Tab-separated table of C-alpha atoms and ligand atoms in Angstrom:
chain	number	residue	atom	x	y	z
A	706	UNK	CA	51.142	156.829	147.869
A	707	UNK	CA	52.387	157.740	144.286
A	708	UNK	CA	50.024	159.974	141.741
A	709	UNK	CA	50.027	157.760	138.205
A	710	UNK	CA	50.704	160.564	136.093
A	711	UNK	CA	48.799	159.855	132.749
A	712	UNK	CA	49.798	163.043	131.236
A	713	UNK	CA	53.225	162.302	131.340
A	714	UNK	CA	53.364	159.059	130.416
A	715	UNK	CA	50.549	159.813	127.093
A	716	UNK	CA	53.865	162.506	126.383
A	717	UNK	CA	56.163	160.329	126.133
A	718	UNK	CA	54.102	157.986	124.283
A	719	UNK	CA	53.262	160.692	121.539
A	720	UNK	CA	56.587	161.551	121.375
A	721	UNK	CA	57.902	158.023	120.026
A	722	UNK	CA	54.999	157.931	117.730
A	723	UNK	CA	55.339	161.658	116.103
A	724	UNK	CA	59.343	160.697	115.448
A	725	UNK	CA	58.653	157.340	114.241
A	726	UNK	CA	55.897	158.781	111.849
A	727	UNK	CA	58.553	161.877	110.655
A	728	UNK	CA	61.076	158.974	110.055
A	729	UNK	CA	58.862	156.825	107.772
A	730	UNK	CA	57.522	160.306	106.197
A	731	UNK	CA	61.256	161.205	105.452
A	732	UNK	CA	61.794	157.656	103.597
A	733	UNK	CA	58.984	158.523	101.684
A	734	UNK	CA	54.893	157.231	102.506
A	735	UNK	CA	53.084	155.488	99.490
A	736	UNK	CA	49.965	156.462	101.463
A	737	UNK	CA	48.868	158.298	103.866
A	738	UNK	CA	48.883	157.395	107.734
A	739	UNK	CA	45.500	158.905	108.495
A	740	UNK	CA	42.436	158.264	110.862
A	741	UNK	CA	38.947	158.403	109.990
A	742	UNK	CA	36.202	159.957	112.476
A	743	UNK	CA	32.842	158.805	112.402
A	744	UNK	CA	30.753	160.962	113.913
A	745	UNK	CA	26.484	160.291	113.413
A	746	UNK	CA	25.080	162.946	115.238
A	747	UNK	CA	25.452	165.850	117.516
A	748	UNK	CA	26.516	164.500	121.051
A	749	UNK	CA	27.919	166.677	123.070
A	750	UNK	CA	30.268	165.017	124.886
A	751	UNK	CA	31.220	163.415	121.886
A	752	UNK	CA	32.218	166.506	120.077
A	753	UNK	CA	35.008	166.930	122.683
A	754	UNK	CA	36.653	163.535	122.418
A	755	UNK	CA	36.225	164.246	118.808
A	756	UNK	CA	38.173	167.381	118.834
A	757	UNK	CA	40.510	165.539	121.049
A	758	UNK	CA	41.436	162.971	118.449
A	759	UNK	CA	42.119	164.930	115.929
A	760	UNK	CA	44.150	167.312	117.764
A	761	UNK	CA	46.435	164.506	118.545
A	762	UNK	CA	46.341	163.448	115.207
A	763	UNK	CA	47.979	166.755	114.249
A	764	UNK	CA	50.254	166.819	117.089
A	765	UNK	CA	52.212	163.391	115.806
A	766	UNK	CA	51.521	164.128	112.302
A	767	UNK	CA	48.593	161.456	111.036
A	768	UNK	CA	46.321	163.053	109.412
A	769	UNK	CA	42.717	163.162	110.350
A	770	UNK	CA	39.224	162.839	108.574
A	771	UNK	CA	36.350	164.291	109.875
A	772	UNK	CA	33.371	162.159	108.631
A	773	UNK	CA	30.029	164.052	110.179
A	774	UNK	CA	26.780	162.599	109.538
A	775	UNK	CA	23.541	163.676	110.476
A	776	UNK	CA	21.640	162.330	113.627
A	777	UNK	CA	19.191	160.673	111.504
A	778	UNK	CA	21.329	158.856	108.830
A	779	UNK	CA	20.251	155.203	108.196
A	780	UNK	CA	22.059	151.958	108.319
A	781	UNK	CA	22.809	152.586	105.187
A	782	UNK	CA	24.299	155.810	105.148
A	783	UNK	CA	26.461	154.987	107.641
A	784	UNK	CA	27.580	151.817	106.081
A	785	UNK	CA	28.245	153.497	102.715
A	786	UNK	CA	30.817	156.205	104.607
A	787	UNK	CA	32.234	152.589	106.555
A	788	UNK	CA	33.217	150.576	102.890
A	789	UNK	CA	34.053	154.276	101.678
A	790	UNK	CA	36.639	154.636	104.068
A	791	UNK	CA	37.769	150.666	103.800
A	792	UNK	CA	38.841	151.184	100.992
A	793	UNK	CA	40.292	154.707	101.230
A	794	UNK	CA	43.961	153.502	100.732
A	795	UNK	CA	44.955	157.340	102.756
A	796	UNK	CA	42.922	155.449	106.141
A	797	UNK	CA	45.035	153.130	107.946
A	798	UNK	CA	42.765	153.571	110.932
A	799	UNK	CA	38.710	154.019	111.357
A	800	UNK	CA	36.740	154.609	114.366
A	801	UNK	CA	32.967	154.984	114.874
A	802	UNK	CA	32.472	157.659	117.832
A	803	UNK	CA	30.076	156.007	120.313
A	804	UNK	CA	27.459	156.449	121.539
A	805	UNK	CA	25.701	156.533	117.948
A	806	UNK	CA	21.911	157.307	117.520
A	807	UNK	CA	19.377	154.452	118.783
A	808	UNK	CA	18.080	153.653	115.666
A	809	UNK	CA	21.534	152.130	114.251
A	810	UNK	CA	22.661	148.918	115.260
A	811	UNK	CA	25.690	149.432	116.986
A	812	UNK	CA	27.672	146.056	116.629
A	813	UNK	CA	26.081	145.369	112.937
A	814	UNK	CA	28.089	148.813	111.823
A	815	UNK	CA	30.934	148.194	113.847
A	816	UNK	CA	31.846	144.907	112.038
A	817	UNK	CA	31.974	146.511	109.243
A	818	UNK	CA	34.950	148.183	109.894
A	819	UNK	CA	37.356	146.350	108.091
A	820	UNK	CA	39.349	144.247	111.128
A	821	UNK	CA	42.899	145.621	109.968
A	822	UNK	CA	41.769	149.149	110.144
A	823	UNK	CA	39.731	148.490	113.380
A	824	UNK	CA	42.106	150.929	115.693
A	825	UNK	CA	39.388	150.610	119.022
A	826	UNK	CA	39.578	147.396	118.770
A	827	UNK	CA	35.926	146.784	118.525
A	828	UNK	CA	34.894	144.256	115.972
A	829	UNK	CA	34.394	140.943	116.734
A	830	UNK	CA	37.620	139.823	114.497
A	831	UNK	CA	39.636	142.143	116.661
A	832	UNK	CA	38.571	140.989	120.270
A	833	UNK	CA	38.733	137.382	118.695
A	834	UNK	CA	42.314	137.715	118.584
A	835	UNK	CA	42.915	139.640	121.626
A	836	UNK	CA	41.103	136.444	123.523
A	837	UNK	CA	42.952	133.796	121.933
A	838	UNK	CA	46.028	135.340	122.402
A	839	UNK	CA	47.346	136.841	118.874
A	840	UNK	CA	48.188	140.145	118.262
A	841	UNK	CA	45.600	142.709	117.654
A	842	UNK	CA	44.433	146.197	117.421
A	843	UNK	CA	43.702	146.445	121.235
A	844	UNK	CA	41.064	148.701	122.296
A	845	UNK	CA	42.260	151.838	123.627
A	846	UNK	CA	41.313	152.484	127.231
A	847	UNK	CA	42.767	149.191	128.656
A	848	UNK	CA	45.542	149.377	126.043
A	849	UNK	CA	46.558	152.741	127.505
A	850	UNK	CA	45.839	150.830	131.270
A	851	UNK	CA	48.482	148.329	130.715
A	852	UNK	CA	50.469	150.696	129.354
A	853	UNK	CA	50.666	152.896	132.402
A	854	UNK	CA	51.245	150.381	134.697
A	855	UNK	CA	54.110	148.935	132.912
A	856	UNK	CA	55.529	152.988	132.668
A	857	UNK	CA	55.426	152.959	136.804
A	858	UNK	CA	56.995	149.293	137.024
A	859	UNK	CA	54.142	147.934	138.818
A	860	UNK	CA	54.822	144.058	138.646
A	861	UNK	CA	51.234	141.689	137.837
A	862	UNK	CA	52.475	138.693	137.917
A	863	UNK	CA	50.301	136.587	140.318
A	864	UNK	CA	48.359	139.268	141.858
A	865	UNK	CA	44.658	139.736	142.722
A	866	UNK	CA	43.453	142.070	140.031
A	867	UNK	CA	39.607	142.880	140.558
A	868	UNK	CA	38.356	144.884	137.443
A	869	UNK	CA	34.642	146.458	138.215
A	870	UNK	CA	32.383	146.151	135.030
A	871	UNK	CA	32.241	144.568	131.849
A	872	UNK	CA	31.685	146.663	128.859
A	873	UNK	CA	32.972	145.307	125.457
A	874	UNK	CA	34.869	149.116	125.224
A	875	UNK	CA	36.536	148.887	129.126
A	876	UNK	CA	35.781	146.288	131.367
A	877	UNK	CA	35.900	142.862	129.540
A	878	UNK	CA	39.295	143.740	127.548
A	879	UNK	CA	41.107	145.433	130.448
A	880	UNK	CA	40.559	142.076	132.614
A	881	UNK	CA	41.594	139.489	129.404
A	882	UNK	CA	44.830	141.613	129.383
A	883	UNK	CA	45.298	141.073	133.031
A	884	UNK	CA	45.185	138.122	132.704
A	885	UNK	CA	47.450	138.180	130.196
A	886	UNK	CA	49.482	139.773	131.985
A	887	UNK	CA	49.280	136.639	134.386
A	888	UNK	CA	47.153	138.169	137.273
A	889	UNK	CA	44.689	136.143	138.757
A	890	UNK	CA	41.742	138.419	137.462
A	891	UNK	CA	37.743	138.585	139.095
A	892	UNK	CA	35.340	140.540	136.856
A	893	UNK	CA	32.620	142.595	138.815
A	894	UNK	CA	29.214	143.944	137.284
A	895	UNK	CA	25.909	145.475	138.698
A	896	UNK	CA	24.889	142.029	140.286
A	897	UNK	CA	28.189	141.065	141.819
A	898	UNK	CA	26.939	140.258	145.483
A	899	UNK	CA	29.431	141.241	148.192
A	900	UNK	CA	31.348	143.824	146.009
A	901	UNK	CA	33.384	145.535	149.017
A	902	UNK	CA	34.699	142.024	150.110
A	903	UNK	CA	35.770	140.788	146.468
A	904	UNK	CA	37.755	144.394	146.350
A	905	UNK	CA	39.043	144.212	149.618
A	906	UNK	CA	41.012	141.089	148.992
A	907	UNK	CA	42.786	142.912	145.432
A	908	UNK	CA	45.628	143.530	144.804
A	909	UNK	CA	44.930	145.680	141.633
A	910	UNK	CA	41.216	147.507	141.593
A	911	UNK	CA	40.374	148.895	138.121
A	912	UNK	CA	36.853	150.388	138.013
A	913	UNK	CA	35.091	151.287	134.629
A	914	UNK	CA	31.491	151.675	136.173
A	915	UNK	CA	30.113	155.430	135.011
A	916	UNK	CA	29.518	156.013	138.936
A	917	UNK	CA	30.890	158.973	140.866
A	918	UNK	CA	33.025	158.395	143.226
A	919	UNK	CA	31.954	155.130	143.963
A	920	UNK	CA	34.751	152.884	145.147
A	921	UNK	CA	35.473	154.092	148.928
A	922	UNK	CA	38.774	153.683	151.193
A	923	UNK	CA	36.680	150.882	153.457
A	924	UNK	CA	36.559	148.936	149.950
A	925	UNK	CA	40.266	148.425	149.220
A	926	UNK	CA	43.073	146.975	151.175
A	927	UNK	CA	46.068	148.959	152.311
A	928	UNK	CA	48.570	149.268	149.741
A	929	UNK	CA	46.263	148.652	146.563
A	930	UNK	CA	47.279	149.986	143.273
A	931	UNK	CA	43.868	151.463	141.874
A	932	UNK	CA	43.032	152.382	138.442
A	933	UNK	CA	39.922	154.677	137.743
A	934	UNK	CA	39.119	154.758	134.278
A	935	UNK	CA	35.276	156.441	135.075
A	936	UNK	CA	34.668	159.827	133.348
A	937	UNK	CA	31.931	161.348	135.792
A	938	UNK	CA	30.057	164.573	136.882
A	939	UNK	CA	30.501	165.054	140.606
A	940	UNK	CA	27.644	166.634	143.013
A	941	UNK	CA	28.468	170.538	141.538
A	942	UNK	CA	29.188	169.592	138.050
A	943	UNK	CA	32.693	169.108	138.825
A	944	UNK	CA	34.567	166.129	136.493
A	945	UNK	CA	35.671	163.228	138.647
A	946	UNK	CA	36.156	159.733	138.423
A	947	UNK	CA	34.837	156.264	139.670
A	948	UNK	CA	36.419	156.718	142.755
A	949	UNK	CA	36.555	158.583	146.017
A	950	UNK	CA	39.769	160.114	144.922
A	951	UNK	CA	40.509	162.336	148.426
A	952	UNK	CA	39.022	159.485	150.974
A	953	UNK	CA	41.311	156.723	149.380
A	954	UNK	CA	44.297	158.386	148.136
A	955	UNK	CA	46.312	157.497	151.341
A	956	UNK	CA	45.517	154.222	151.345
A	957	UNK	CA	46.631	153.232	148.073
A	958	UNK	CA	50.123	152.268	146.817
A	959	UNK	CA	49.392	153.732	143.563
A	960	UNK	CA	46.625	155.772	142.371
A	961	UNK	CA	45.468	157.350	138.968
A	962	UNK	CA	43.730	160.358	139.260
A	963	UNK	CA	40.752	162.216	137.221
A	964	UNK	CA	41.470	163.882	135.321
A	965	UNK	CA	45.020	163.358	134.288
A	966	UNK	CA	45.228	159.465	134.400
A	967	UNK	CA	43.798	157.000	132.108
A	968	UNK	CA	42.181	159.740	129.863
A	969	UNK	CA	44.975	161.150	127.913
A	970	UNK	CA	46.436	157.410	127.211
A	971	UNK	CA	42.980	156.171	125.611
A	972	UNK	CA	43.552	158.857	122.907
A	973	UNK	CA	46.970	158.158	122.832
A	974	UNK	CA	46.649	154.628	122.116
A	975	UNK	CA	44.134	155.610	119.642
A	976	UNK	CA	46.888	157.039	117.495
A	977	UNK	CA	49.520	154.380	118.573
A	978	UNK	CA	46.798	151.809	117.005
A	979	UNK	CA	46.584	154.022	113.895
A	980	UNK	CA	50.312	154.085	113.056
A	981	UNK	CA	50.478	150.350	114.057
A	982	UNK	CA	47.817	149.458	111.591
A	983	UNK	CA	49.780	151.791	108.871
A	984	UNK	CA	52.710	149.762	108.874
A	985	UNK	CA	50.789	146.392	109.519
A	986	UNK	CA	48.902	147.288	105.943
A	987	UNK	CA	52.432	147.869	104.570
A	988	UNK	CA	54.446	145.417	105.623
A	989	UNK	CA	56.884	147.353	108.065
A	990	UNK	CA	57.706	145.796	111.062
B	155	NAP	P1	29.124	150.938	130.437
B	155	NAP	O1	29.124	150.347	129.083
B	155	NAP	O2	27.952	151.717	130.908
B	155	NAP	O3	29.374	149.734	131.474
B	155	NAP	C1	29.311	149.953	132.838
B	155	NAP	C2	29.621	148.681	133.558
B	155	NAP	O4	29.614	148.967	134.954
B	155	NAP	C3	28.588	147.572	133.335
B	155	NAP	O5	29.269	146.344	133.142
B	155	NAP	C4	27.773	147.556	134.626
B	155	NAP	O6	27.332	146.268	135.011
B	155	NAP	C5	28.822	148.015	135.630
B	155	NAP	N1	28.192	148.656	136.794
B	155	NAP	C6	27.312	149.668	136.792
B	155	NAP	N2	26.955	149.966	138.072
B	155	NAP	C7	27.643	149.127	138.869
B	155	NAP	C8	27.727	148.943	140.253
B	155	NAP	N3	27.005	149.692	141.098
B	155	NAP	N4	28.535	147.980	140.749
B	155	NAP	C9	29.267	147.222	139.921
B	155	NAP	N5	29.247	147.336	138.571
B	155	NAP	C10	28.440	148.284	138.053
B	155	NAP	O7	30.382	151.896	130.677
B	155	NAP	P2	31.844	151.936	129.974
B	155	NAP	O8	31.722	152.382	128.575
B	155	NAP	O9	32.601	150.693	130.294
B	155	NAP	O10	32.474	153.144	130.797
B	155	NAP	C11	32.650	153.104	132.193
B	155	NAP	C12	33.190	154.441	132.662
B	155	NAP	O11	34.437	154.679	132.051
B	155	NAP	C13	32.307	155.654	132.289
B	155	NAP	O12	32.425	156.635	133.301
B	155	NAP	C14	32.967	156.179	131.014
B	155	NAP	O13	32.720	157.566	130.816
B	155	NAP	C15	34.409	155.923	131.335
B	155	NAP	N6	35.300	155.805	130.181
B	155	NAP	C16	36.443	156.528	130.236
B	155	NAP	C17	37.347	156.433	129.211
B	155	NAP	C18	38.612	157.205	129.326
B	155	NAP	O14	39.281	157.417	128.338
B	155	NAP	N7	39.001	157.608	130.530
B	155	NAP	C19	37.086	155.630	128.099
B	155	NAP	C20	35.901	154.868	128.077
B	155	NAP	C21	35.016	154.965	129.139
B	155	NAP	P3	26.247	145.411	134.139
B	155	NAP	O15	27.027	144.841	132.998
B	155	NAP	O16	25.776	144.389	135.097
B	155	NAP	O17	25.190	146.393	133.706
């Protein structure tokens, strides 16, 4: 069994960007490479992802703008700050921090986002590319997925790849760019019947679900590669993932744990999307 280190791999990632951003700031930027924050609201857990982004903004050198609005902003207010920023020529990249207040409509604001700033991947233009195959801003938990299994050499080609759940954000992504990838991919949801037996037959188990410790060693096959991208509150408070880290550990080929696995790459890719979209809206290859 080998630990997929996320940490180290999001380190060497970051590294490569904050070079490759000193390097175009030494030639000399006609704008700035910076990300914009949305943030409607005071969610908690928000505030630390929030705080995480930006540090890693400063870490690689992209600058970072803080755009806080209050919890009960309309549509409109949040649209205004959205065509602000599109045309902020200092933004190469703009995300809107989910989840947002229940009064906004979610997917109305996010396509608003101008597609070549889009650095989740979110808007419809964006995941319209990634599914037919062009390139794209790729949203940035399955981004940094694909990119950790690549780091550890883990081949796809033909295998079973079982990804549980299909969020727009994790699941449905992650499993079109397994299938990229050319794996022979089976999505899962809440009314898959016969979960344990579609997992059991995978060679690759991602879960995005939101449940602790969920997927158990009697669910996987010896010699699985699993991939737990869940962010979750165990029975004392304590974080884990999606799955029963200690129980299946042994069993697995490859394992990623929580935390110190997928987290630190989706913020990572976050800023790899950022400078990609930079140099996109400048021409640079
Ligand atoms: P989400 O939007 O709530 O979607 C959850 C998905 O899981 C849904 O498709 C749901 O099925 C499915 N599901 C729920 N219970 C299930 C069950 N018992 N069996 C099979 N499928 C089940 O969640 P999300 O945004 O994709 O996030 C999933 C997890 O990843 C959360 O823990 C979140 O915190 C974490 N996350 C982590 C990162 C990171 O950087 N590490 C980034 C994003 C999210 P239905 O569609 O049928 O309802």
């Amino acid at each position: 069994m080998r630990i997929i280190d996320g940490k180290l791999v999001a380190a060497s990632i970051r590294g490569g960007i904050a070079d490759e951003v000193a390097n175009l700031r030494k030639k000399g930027l006609e704008d700035g490479i910076g990300l914009a924050v949305i943030f409607v609201g005071d969610n908690p857990a928000s505030q630390v992802y929030v705080r995480n982004k930006i540090k890693a903004c400063e870490e690689v050198g992209i600058e970072s703008f803080l755009c806080k609005l209050p919890e009960d902003s309309t549509f409109e207010d949040v649209a205004d700050t959205i065509r602000e920023l599109n045309g902020n020529k200092d933004v190469s990249g703009i995300i809107l921090q989910l989840p947002i207040p229940a009064h906004l409509d979610e997917n109305k604001l996010i396509d608003l986002i101008s597609p070549e700033k889009d650095v989740d991947g979110c808007t419809a233009a964006q995941k319209g590319r990634l599914w037919t195959g062009r390139d794209s801003l790729i949203a940035c938990t399955p981004f940094g997925v694909m990119k950790l299994l690549e780091y550890y050499g883990i081949p796809l080609e033909g295998k079973n790849a079982v990804v549980i759940g299909r969020s727009n954000l994790v699941g449905k992504p992650m499993a079109q760019l397994l299938l990229d990838a050319n794996c022979t991919v089976t999505v899962c949801h809440s009314r898959t019947q016969n979960l344990a037996e579609i997992t059991r037959r995978a060679d690759i188990v991602v879960v995005a679900i939101g449940k602790a410790k969920f997927l158990k060693a009697d669910m996987i096959k010896e010699g699985a590669i699993v991939v737990d991208v869940g962010m979750d509150r165990d029975e004392n408070g304590k974080l884990c993932g999606d799955v029963d880290f200690n129980a299946i550990c042994e069993k697995c080929k490859y394992i990623t744990p929580v935390p110190g696995g997928v987290g630190p790459m989706t913020v990572t890719m976050l800023i790899s999307n950022t400078l990609k979209a930079y140099k996109k809206q400048h021409g640079i290859a």
